[in-house]
Short mmCIF file of C-alpha atoms and ligand atoms in Angstrom, two decimals:
data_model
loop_
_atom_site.label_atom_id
_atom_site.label_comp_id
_atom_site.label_asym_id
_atom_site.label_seq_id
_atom_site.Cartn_x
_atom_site.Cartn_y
_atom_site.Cartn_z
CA UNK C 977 68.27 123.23 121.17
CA UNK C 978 68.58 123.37 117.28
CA UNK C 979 72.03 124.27 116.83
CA UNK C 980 73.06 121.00 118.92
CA UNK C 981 70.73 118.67 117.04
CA UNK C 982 71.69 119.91 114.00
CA UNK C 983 75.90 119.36 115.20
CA UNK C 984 75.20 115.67 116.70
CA UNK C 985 73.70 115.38 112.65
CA UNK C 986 77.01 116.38 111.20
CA UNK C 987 79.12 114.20 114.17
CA UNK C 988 76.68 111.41 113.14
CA UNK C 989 77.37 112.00 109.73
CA UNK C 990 81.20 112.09 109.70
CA UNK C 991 80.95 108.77 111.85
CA UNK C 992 78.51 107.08 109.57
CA UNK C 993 80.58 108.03 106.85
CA UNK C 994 83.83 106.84 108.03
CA UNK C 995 82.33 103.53 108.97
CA UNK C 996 84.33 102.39 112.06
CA UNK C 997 81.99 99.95 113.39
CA UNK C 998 80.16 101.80 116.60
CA UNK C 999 82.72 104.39 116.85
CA UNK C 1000 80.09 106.55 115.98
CA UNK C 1001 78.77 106.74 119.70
CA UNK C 1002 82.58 108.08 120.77
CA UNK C 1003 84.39 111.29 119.47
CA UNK C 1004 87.58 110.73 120.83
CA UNK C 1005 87.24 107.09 118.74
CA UNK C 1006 86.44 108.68 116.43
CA UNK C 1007 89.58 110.99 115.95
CA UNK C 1008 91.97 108.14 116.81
CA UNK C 1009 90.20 106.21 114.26
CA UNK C 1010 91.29 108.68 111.62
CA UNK C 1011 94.07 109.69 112.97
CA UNK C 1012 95.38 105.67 112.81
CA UNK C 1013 94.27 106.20 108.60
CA UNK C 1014 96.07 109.19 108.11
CA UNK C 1015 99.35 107.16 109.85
CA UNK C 1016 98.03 104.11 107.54
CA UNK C 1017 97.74 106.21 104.50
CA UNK C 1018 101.71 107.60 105.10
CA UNK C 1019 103.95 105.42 106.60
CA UNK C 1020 106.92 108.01 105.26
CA UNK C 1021 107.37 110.45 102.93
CA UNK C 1022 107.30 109.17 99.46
CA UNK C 1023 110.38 109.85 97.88
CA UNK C 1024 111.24 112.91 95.00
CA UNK C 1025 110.52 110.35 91.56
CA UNK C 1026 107.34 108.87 93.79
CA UNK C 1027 106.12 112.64 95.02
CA UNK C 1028 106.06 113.82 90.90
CA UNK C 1029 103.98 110.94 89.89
CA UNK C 1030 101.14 110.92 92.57
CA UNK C 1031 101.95 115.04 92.35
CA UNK C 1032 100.45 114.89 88.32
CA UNK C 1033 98.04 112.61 89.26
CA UNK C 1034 96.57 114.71 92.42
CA UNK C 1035 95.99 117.89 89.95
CA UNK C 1036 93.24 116.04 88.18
CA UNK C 1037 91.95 114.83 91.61
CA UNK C 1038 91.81 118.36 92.99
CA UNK C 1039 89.59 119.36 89.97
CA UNK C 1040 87.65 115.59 90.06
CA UNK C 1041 87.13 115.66 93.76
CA UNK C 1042 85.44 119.71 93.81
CA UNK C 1043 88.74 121.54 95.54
CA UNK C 1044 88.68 123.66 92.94
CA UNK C 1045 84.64 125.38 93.69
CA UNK C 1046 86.26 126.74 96.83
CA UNK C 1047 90.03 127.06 96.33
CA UNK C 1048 92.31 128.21 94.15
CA UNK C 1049 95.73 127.01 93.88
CA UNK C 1050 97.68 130.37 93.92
CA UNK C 1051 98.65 132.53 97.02
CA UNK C 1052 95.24 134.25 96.30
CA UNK C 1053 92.30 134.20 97.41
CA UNK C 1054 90.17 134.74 93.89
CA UNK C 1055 86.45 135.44 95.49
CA UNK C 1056 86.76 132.11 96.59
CA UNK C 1057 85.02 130.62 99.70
CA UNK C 1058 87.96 128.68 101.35
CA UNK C 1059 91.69 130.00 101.88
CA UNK C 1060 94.23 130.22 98.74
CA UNK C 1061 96.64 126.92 98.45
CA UNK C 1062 99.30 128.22 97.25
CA UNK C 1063 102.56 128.28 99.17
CA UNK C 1064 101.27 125.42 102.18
CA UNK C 1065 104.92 124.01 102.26
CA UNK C 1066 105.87 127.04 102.96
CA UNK C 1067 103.70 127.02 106.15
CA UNK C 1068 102.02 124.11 106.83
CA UNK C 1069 105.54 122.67 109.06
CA UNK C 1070 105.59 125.34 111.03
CA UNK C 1071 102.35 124.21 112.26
CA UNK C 1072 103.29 120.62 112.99
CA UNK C 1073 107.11 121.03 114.57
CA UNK C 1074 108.81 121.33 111.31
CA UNK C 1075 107.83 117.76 110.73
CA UNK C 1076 106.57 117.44 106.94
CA UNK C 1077 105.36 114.16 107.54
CA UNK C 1078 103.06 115.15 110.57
CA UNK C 1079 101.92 118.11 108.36
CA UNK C 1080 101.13 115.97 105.71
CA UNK C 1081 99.21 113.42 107.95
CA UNK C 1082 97.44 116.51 109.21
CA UNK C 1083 96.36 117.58 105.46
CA UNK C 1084 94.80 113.66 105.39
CA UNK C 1085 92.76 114.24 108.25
CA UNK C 1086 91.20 118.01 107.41
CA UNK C 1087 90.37 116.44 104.10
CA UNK C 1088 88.31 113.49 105.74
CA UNK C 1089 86.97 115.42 108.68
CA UNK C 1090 87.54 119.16 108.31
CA UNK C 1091 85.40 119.88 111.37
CA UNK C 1092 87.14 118.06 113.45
CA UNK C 1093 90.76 118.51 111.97
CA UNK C 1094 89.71 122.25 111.46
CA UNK C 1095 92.73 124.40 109.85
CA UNK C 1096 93.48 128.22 111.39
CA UNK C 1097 91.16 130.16 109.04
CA UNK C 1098 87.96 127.65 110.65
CA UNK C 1099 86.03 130.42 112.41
CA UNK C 1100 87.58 133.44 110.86
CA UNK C 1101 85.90 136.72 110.21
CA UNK C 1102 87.17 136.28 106.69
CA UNK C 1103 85.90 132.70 106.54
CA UNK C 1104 82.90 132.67 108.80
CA UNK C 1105 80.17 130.74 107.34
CA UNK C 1106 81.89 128.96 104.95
CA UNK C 1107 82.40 125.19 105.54
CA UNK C 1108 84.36 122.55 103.79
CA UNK C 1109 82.30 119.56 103.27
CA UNK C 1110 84.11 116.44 104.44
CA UNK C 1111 85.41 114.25 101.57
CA UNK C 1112 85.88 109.91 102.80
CA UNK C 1113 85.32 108.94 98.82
CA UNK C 1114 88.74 109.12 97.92
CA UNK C 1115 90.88 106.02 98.47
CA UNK C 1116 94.41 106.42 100.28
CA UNK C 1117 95.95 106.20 97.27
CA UNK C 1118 94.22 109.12 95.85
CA UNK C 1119 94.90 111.02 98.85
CA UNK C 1120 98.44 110.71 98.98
CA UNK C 1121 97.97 111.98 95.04
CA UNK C 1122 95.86 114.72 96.66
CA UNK C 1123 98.28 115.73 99.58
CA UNK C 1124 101.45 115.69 96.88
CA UNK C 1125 99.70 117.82 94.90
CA UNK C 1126 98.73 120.13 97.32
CA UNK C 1127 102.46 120.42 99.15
CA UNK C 1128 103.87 121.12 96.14
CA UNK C 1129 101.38 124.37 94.79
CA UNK C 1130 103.82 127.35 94.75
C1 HEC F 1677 82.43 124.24 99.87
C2 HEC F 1677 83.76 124.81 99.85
C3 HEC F 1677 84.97 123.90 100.01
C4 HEC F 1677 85.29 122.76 99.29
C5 HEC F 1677 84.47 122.05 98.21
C6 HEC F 1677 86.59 122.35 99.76
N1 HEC F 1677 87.04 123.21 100.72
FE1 HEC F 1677 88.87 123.18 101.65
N2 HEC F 1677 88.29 124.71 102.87
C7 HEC F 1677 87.12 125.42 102.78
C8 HEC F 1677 87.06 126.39 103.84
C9 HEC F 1677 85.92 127.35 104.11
C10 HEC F 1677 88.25 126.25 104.59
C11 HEC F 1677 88.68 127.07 105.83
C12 HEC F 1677 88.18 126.42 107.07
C13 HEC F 1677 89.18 125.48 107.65
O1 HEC F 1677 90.39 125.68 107.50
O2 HEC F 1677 88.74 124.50 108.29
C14 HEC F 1677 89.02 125.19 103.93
C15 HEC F 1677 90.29 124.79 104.31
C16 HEC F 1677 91.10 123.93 103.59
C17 HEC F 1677 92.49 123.64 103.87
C18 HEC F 1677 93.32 124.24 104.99
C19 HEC F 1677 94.09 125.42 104.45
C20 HEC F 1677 95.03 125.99 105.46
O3 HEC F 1677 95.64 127.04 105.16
O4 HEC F 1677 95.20 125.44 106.53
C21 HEC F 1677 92.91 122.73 102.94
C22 HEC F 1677 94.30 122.12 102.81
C23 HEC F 1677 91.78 122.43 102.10
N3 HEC F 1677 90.70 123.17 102.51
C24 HEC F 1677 91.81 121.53 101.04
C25 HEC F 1677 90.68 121.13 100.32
C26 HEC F 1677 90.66 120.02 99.39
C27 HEC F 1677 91.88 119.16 99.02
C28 HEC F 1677 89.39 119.92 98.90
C29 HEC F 1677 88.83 118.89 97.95
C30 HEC F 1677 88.85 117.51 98.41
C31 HEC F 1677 88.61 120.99 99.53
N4 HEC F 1677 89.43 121.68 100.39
C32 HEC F 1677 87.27 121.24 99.28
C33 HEC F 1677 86.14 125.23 101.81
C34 HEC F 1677 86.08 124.17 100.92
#
């Protein structure tokens, strides 16, 4: 009985939080809803001169926004909480058809919603128990900062 009170909180939360007016009584709405803002949010790729500017300005979001408690941005893990960064380009379109848009759409979503977007190490031995709090503070703009930034960690 507890455990399913205590998920329709979080649902109710992430709903309440993303403010679609009554989507908050319907899941599914509730993922299309986001989905349509992480379509909204990139229309296309932004192009190379574009990608270094919001790519700069997405480091100091990282650190602003509290990425960096549970990540770090190398191909190690560091006694973090949450999975390494480094590398995603390198397999984050593999995951989405090769399509880097798609993939990057997909980053938008886990970052609003990461229960409901959940990546591949939700669940994990090496990750159970450790959540990733859902962030819907950041504007588009800042995302797409955000996302850039995170593509391009080596
Ligand atoms: C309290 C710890 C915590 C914070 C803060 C946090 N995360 Fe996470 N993050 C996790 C955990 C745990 C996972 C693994 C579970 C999952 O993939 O859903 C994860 C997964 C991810 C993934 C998926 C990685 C992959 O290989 O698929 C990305 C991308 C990510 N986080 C980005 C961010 C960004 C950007 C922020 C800041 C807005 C952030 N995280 C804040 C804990 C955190």
């Amino acid at each position: 009985m507890k455990p399913a009170r205590t998920w329709l909180g979080v649902l109710a939360l992430a709903a309440a939080a993303c403010g679609g007016g009554g989507s908050n009584r319907d899941p599914q709405a509730m993922t299309r809803h986001i989905e349509e803002q992480s379509r909204a949010a990139y229309p296309a790729l932004p192009g190379a001169d574009e990608s270094a500017t919001l790519r700069e300005r997405g480091r100091g979001i990282f650190k602003a926004a509290g990425c960096e408690l549970c990540h770090s941005t190398s191909r190690e893990r560091k006694g973090m909480s949450g999975p390494p960064l480094g590398g995603l380009a390198e397999v984050m379109p593999g995951r989405h058809d090769n399509d880097a848009l798609e993939a990057r759409r997909w980053l938008y979503r886990h970052i609003r919603d990461p229960q409901r977007f959940a990546g591949p190490h939700a669940g994990t031995p090496e990750y159970r128990g450790a959540f990733m709090p859902p962030n819907t503070r950041l504007n588009d703009d800042e995302m797409r900062a955000l996302i850039e930034f995170l593509w391009h960690l080596p």
